[in-house]
Tab-separated table of C-alpha atoms in Angstrom:
chain	number	residue	atom	x	y	z
A	24	MET	CA	0.000	0.000	0.000
A	25	ARG	CA	1.093	3.559	-0.688
A	26	GLY	CA	-1.392	6.199	0.354
A	27	ASP	CA	-4.764	4.873	-0.771
A	28	ALA	CA	-3.381	2.790	-3.637
A	29	PRO	CA	-2.890	-0.985	-3.511
A	30	LEU	CA	0.258	-1.559	-5.553
A	31	ILE	CA	1.609	-4.517	-7.481
A	32	LEU	CA	5.147	-5.016	-8.677
A	33	THR	CA	5.378	-5.063	-12.471
A	34	ALA	CA	8.412	-6.034	-14.502
A	35	ARG	CA	10.154	-3.307	-16.455
A	36	ALA	CA	10.301	-4.110	-20.166
A	37	ASP	CA	13.151	-3.026	-22.438
A	38	ASP	CA	10.584	-1.682	-24.888
A	39	LYS	CA	8.665	1.211	-23.295
A	40	THR	CA	5.631	0.363	-25.415
A	41	ALA	CA	5.531	-3.249	-24.235
A	42	GLU	CA	2.740	-4.496	-22.001
A	43	ALA	CA	3.274	-4.675	-18.264
A	44	ALA	CA	4.060	-8.085	-16.799
A	45	LEU	CA	4.201	-9.712	-13.403
A	46	PRO	CA	7.676	-10.637	-12.141
A	47	SER	CA	8.528	-14.228	-12.945
A	48	GLY	CA	11.531	-16.465	-12.819
A	49	PRO	CA	12.678	-20.085	-12.921
A	50	PHE	CA	12.707	-22.509	-10.029
A	51	ASP	CA	16.208	-23.859	-9.357
A	52	PRO	CA	15.928	-27.273	-7.648
A	53	VAL	CA	19.680	-27.315	-6.944
A	54	ARG	CA	19.643	-24.073	-4.938
A	55	HIS	CA	16.116	-24.233	-3.529
A	56	ARG	CA	14.577	-27.043	-1.500
A	57	THR	CA	11.010	-25.734	-1.913
A	58	PHE	CA	9.114	-23.470	-4.290
A	59	GLU	CA	8.552	-20.902	-1.534
A	60	ILE	CA	12.236	-20.747	-0.627
A	61	GLY	CA	13.004	-20.222	-4.277
A	62	LEU	CA	10.356	-17.525	-4.565
A	63	ARG	CA	11.621	-15.551	-1.566
A	64	SER	CA	15.226	-15.806	-2.714
A	65	TRP	CA	14.441	-14.826	-6.305
A	66	VAL	CA	12.268	-11.847	-5.342
A	67	ALA	CA	14.838	-10.570	-2.824
A	68	GLU	CA	17.652	-10.801	-5.377
A	69	GLN	CA	15.816	-9.145	-8.244
A	70	THR	CA	13.523	-6.625	-6.565
A	71	GLY	CA	14.924	-5.912	-3.121
A	72	ALA	CA	11.394	-6.371	-1.707
A	73	PRO	CA	11.324	-8.324	1.586
A	74	LEU	CA	8.268	-10.566	1.517
A	75	GLY	CA	5.999	-11.108	4.482
A	76	TYR	CA	2.907	-13.258	3.954
A	77	VAL	CA	3.198	-15.728	1.066
A	78	GLU	CA	0.760	-18.331	-0.211
A	79	GLN	CA	0.547	-20.418	-3.339
A	80	LEU	CA	-2.191	-19.009	-5.516
A	81	TYR	CA	-2.847	-21.296	-8.476
A	82	THR	CA	-1.088	-23.232	-11.215
A	83	PHE	CA	-1.568	-21.594	-14.599
A	84	GLY	CA	-1.020	-23.945	-17.501
A	85	ASP	CA	-3.951	-23.777	-19.935
A	86	ARG	CA	-3.151	-24.608	-23.530
A	87	GLY	CA	-2.412	-21.511	-25.570
A	88	ARG	CA	-1.521	-19.212	-22.662
A	89	HIS	CA	1.675	-18.175	-24.481
A	90	ALA	CA	1.442	-19.993	-27.790
A	91	ARG	CA	0.893	-18.737	-31.322
A	92	ALA	CA	-0.036	-20.692	-34.429
A	93	GLY	CA	2.966	-22.766	-35.488
A	94	ASP	CA	4.781	-22.104	-32.210
A	95	ARG	CA	6.955	-25.089	-31.263
A	96	ASP	CA	8.554	-23.630	-28.133
A	97	PRO	CA	8.115	-25.563	-24.872
A	98	HIS	CA	4.824	-24.946	-23.122
A	99	VAL	CA	5.298	-22.993	-19.894
A	100	VAL	CA	3.399	-23.811	-16.704
A	101	SER	CA	3.531	-21.103	-14.029
A	102	VAL	CA	2.984	-21.574	-10.300
A	103	GLY	CA	1.519	-18.277	-9.096
A	104	TYR	CA	2.041	-16.890	-5.602
A	105	LEU	CA	0.331	-14.148	-3.650
A	106	ALA	CA	3.018	-12.334	-1.662
A	107	LEU	CA	2.607	-9.224	0.490
A	108	THR	CA	5.189	-6.643	1.482
A	109	ARG	CA	5.285	-3.202	3.034
A	110	SER	CA	6.608	-0.919	0.325
A	111	GLY	CA	6.582	2.449	2.111
A	112	GLU	CA	7.581	5.761	0.616
A	113	ASP	CA	11.286	5.115	1.289
A	114	ALA	CA	11.361	1.501	0.153
A	115	GLN	CA	14.202	0.365	-2.049
A	116	ARG	CA	13.327	0.831	-5.729
A	117	PRO	CA	12.818	-2.523	-7.432
A	118	ALA	CA	15.851	-3.571	-9.435
A	119	PHE	CA	13.859	-4.424	-12.541
A	120	GLY	CA	10.338	-3.164	-12.156
A	121	ALA	CA	7.926	-0.564	-10.885
A	122	TRP	CA	5.049	-0.397	-8.430
A	123	ARG	CA	1.677	0.315	-10.081
A	124	SER	CA	-1.856	0.564	-8.724
A	125	TRP	CA	-3.833	-2.564	-9.476
A	126	TYR	CA	-6.717	-0.291	-10.502
A	127	ASP	CA	-4.622	0.719	-13.540
A	128	PHE	CA	-5.435	-2.758	-14.825
A	129	PHE	CA	-8.924	-3.124	-13.319
A	130	PRO	CA	-10.561	0.330	-13.184
A	131	TRP	CA	-14.045	-1.212	-12.958
A	132	GLU	CA	-13.093	-2.802	-9.614
A	133	ASP	CA	-12.764	0.504	-7.712
A	134	TRP	CA	-16.168	1.340	-6.175
A	135	ARG	CA	-14.868	3.558	-3.360
A	136	ASN	CA	-16.599	6.584	-4.897
A	137	GLY	CA	-19.628	4.633	-6.052
A	138	ARG	CA	-20.366	2.583	-9.133
A	139	PRO	CA	-17.677	3.401	-11.753
A	140	ASP	CA	-18.986	5.391	-14.736
A	141	LEU	CA	-16.999	3.048	-16.983
A	142	ILE	CA	-19.504	0.270	-16.305
A	143	GLU	CA	-22.414	2.244	-17.720
A	144	THR	CA	-20.639	4.075	-20.542
A	145	THR	CA	-18.530	1.255	-21.942
A	146	ILE	CA	-18.886	-2.145	-20.316
A	147	LEU	CA	-22.659	-2.659	-20.321
A	148	ALA	CA	-22.992	-1.282	-23.848
A	149	GLY	CA	-20.458	-3.788	-25.150
A	150	LEU	CA	-21.856	-6.656	-23.134
A	151	GLY	CA	-25.336	-5.837	-24.441
A	152	ASP	CA	-24.152	-6.523	-27.980
A	153	TRP	CA	-22.493	-9.760	-26.850
A	154	VAL	CA	-25.684	-10.923	-25.142
A	155	ALA	CA	-27.747	-10.090	-28.222
A	156	ASP	CA	-25.453	-12.281	-30.364
A	157	ALA	CA	-26.430	-15.435	-28.417
A	158	PRO	CA	-28.895	-14.657	-25.598
A	159	ASP	CA	-29.563	-18.332	-24.831
A	160	ALA	CA	-25.908	-19.441	-24.668
A	161	ILE	CA	-25.285	-21.153	-21.325
A	162	ALA	CA	-22.023	-21.220	-19.340
A	163	SER	CA	-21.713	-22.467	-15.749
A	164	GLY	CA	-25.486	-22.946	-15.693
A	165	LEU	CA	-26.253	-19.306	-16.471
A	166	SER	CA	-27.275	-17.496	-19.635
A	167	ARG	CA	-25.220	-14.597	-20.912
A	168	ARG	CA	-27.831	-12.135	-19.675
A	169	GLN	CA	-27.806	-13.699	-16.193
A	170	ARG	CA	-24.012	-13.576	-16.008
A	171	VAL	CA	-23.938	-9.905	-16.965
A	172	GLU	CA	-26.611	-9.078	-14.390
A	173	LEU	CA	-24.832	-11.077	-11.689
A	174	LEU	CA	-21.402	-9.555	-12.258
A	175	PHE	CA	-22.176	-6.003	-13.465
A	176	GLY	CA	-25.822	-5.465	-12.549
A	177	LYS	CA	-27.159	-2.886	-10.130
A	178	ARG	CA	-28.206	-5.301	-7.396
A	179	GLY	CA	-24.835	-5.059	-5.668
A	180	PHE	CA	-21.081	-5.466	-5.931
A	181	ASN	CA	-19.477	-8.722	-4.815
A	182	GLU	CA	-15.872	-7.616	-4.547
A	183	GLU	CA	-14.533	-11.172	-4.544
A	184	ASN	CA	-15.614	-11.900	-8.145
A	185	VAL	CA	-12.657	-10.126	-9.760
A	186	LEU	CA	-11.655	-13.087	-11.924
A	187	GLU	CA	-15.220	-13.809	-12.998
A	188	ARG	CA	-15.704	-10.212	-14.167
A	189	TYR	CA	-12.431	-10.208	-16.088
A	190	GLU	CA	-13.165	-13.570	-17.724
A	191	LEU	CA	-16.603	-12.327	-18.795
A	192	LEU	CA	-15.038	-9.298	-20.464
A	193	TYR	CA	-12.406	-11.523	-22.080
A	194	GLU	CA	-15.019	-13.964	-23.380
A	195	ALA	CA	-17.038	-11.051	-24.786
A	196	GLY	CA	-13.924	-9.781	-26.576
A	197	MET	CA	-13.818	-6.490	-24.667
A	198	VAL	CA	-10.235	-6.523	-23.340
A	199	GLU	CA	-7.127	-6.147	-25.455
A	200	GLU	CA	-5.816	-9.592	-24.495
A	201	ALA	CA	-8.842	-11.157	-26.209
A	202	LEU	CA	-8.002	-9.404	-29.482
A	203	ARG	CA	-4.344	-10.334	-29.150
A	204	ASP	CA	-5.249	-13.979	-28.455
A	205	GLY	CA	-7.483	-14.162	-31.508
A	206	ARG	CA	-10.815	-14.521	-29.711
A	207	GLU	CA	-13.635	-14.547	-32.257
A	208	ALA	CA	-15.736	-12.027	-30.328
A	209	ALA	CA	-12.818	-9.577	-30.211
A	210	ALA	CA	-12.018	-10.059	-33.889
A	211	ARG	CA	-15.587	-9.065	-34.792
A	212	ARG	CA	-15.224	-5.893	-32.712
A	213	GLY	CA	-11.960	-4.829	-34.309
A	214	ALA	CA	-10.119	-1.975	-32.577
A	215	LEU	CA	-10.969	-1.802	-28.890
A	216	GLU	CA	-11.374	1.155	-26.574
A	217	PRO	CA	-8.817	0.587	-23.785
A	218	LEU	CA	-10.478	-1.126	-20.851
A	219	GLY	CA	-7.743	-1.029	-18.249
A	220	ALA	CA	-4.070	-1.515	-19.094
A	221	PRO	CA	-3.378	-4.875	-20.772
A	222	MET	CA	-0.696	-7.232	-19.489
A	223	ARG	CA	1.661	-9.688	-21.132
A	224	HIS	CA	0.462	-13.248	-21.761
A	225	ASP	CA	-2.242	-14.186	-19.205
A	226	HIS	CA	-0.813	-12.004	-16.432
A	227	ARG	CA	-3.967	-9.899	-16.023
A	228	ARG	CA	-5.910	-13.105	-15.349
A	229	ILE	CA	-3.289	-14.087	-12.751
A	230	LEU	CA	-3.579	-10.650	-11.121
A	231	ALA	CA	-7.389	-10.939	-11.068
A	232	THR	CA	-7.037	-14.287	-9.288
A	233	ALA	CA	-4.746	-12.718	-6.676
A	234	MET	CA	-7.040	-9.722	-6.103
A	235	GLY	CA	-10.071	-11.931	-5.525
A	236	ARG	CA	-8.091	-14.172	-3.183
A	237	LEU	CA	-6.826	-11.263	-1.076
A	238	ARG	CA	-10.264	-9.630	-0.874
A	239	ALA	CA	-11.730	-12.885	0.396
A	240	LYS	CA	-8.789	-13.789	2.624
A	241	MET	CA	-8.793	-10.613	4.686
A	242	LYS	CA	-12.293	-11.467	5.959
A	243	TYR	CA	-11.141	-14.567	7.809
A	244	ARG	CA	-7.364	-14.151	8.225
A	245	PRO	CA	-5.478	-11.057	9.496
A	246	VAL	CA	-3.476	-10.644	6.269
A	247	ILE	CA	-4.379	-6.953	6.053
A	248	PHE	CA	-1.830	-6.268	8.812
A	249	GLU	CA	0.966	-7.465	6.527
A	250	LEU	CA	0.295	-4.229	4.622
A	251	MET	CA	0.077	-1.936	7.662
A	252	PRO	CA	2.894	-0.222	9.576
A	253	ALA	CA	3.598	-1.452	13.103
A	254	ALA	CA	1.342	1.281	14.547
A	255	PHE	CA	-1.619	2.853	12.768
A	256	THR	CA	-4.824	4.779	13.368
A	257	LEU	CA	-8.238	3.213	12.820
A	258	THR	CA	-8.781	5.637	9.936
A	259	GLU	CA	-5.603	4.368	8.251
A	260	LEU	CA	-6.745	0.785	8.776
A	261	GLN	CA	-10.171	1.536	7.302
A	262	ARG	CA	-8.700	3.265	4.254
A	263	THR	CA	-6.421	0.295	3.623
A	264	VAL	CA	-9.313	-2.165	3.880
A	265	GLU	CA	-11.377	0.040	1.545
A	266	ALA	CA	-8.519	0.244	-0.958
A	267	ILE	CA	-8.164	-3.538	-1.088
A	268	ALA	CA	-11.921	-4.245	-1.107
A	269	GLY	CA	-12.563	-1.510	-3.662
A	270	ARG	CA	-15.513	0.029	-1.858
A	271	HIS	CA	-16.399	2.532	0.834
A	272	LEU	CA	-17.185	1.341	4.369
A	273	HIS	CA	-19.373	3.122	6.910
A	274	LYS	CA	-17.030	4.592	9.534
A	275	GLN	CA	-19.050	3.764	12.654
A	276	ASN	CA	-19.871	0.254	11.423
A	277	PHE	CA	-16.232	-0.401	10.634
A	278	ARG	CA	-15.065	0.747	14.055
A	279	ARG	CA	-17.729	-1.373	15.714
A	280	LEU	CA	-16.502	-4.359	13.709
A	281	VAL	CA	-12.900	-3.746	14.764
A	282	GLU	CA	-13.894	-3.394	18.411
A	283	THR	CA	-15.991	-6.554	18.489
A	284	SER	CA	-13.316	-8.571	16.679
A	285	ALA	CA	-10.707	-7.554	19.296
A	286	ILE	CA	-8.134	-7.845	16.540
A	287	VAL	CA	-6.250	-4.644	17.434
A	288	GLU	CA	-5.342	-2.932	20.683
A	289	PRO	CA	-4.220	0.620	21.519
A	290	THR	CA	-0.513	1.338	21.896
A	291	GLY	CA	-1.144	4.156	24.355
A	292	GLU	CA	0.385	6.661	21.935
A	293	MET	CA	-1.145	9.263	19.646
A	294	SER	CA	-0.560	10.148	16.012
A	295	LEU	CA	-0.104	13.763	14.899
A	296	ARG	CA	0.075	12.954	11.164
A	297	THR	CA	-3.701	13.172	10.693
A	298	GLY	CA	-3.579	16.941	10.162
A	299	GLY	CA	-6.302	17.484	12.734
A	300	ARG	CA	-6.874	16.308	16.279
A	301	PRO	CA	-4.376	13.683	17.507
A	302	ALA	CA	-5.632	10.141	16.852
A	303	ALA	CA	-5.001	7.032	18.913
A	304	LEU	CA	-2.496	4.541	17.545
A	305	PHE	CA	-3.224	0.811	17.483
A	306	HIS	CA	-1.335	-2.341	16.606
A	307	PHE	CA	-2.318	-5.855	15.591
A	308	ARG	CA	-3.059	-8.063	18.621
A	309	ARG	CA	-1.250	-11.280	17.744
A	310	ASN	CA	-2.809	-13.284	20.592
A	311	VAL	CA	-6.015	-13.349	18.558
A	312	LEU	CA	-4.406	-16.071	16.418
A	313	GLN	CA	-4.471	-18.432	19.414
A	314	GLU	CA	-7.928	-17.389	20.562
A	315	ARG	CA	-9.956	-18.298	17.486
A	316	PRO	CA	-9.372	-20.073	14.189
A	317	ALA	CA	-10.538	-17.368	11.752
A	318	PRO	CA	-9.576	-13.882	12.921
A	319	GLY	CA	-10.254	-11.400	10.160
A	320	LEU	CA	-12.242	-8.287	9.354
A	321	ARG	CA	-15.579	-9.629	8.173
A	322	VAL	CA	-16.641	-6.661	6.113
A	323	GLY	CA	-19.898	-7.261	4.247
A	324	ILE	CA	-19.816	-8.431	0.647
A	325	ARG	CA	-22.377	-6.166	-0.999
A	326	SER	CA	-22.747	-2.415	-1.148
């Protein structure tokens, strides 16, 4: 986190016009006993970012994820990880990349100021055409119209469905990766209006998977504190939760949730960096991990 922006580390390409990519590297079974040891070592060497919480995310290996027609190169299977670090304003600059807001790639996921205008002006218009092409087509037990209503309708915003929303846009040919990959729906559309920054290969799908996982995880595990400084105000904690979840939270309800969860405790000190009245500083109460199996901030799903 930096300010109110959740950041991801992107690899720096030699060509300034090239698409952004997630950092990646080979596993060395001679040097590394486990994948996670290899991951931590590789990231530290190449980015200077000390990792805190790490979990294996998913194995990405679908046919065609890198391939082109006639391509005879080896097929690459990637083991994705979700790793958290505290960047801070004075953090070491990555050796080969740059920190970017994840909303650069998923602008429709940021509901902190209400429903994004992009959904009405661009997304629903394009999806309407896609639905009209085959209104009775069924996927995962739902028609195209039902999927659009579920994921982009006005009944509410389920912040965990990041991957499902991206895959719907990809299937409808509305993101640049679909045109690049030769999707029929995208080919019929031709030139696309940019809908978030594209990424190399299937990296935007990997990022969507990580975003959905983190949004869900913070409700039942205290992973949010891996992104917080050692001491923080409740306002800073709320703004961080809002930035990750992508939506605004009612201040009094959030503070009541924090109090009832007993997941933080006051340090006895005050912060003067708020610009107004001094605010109490808190820190994560680690004993909560022994007290109950699922300590997290159970913010509601819909807004």
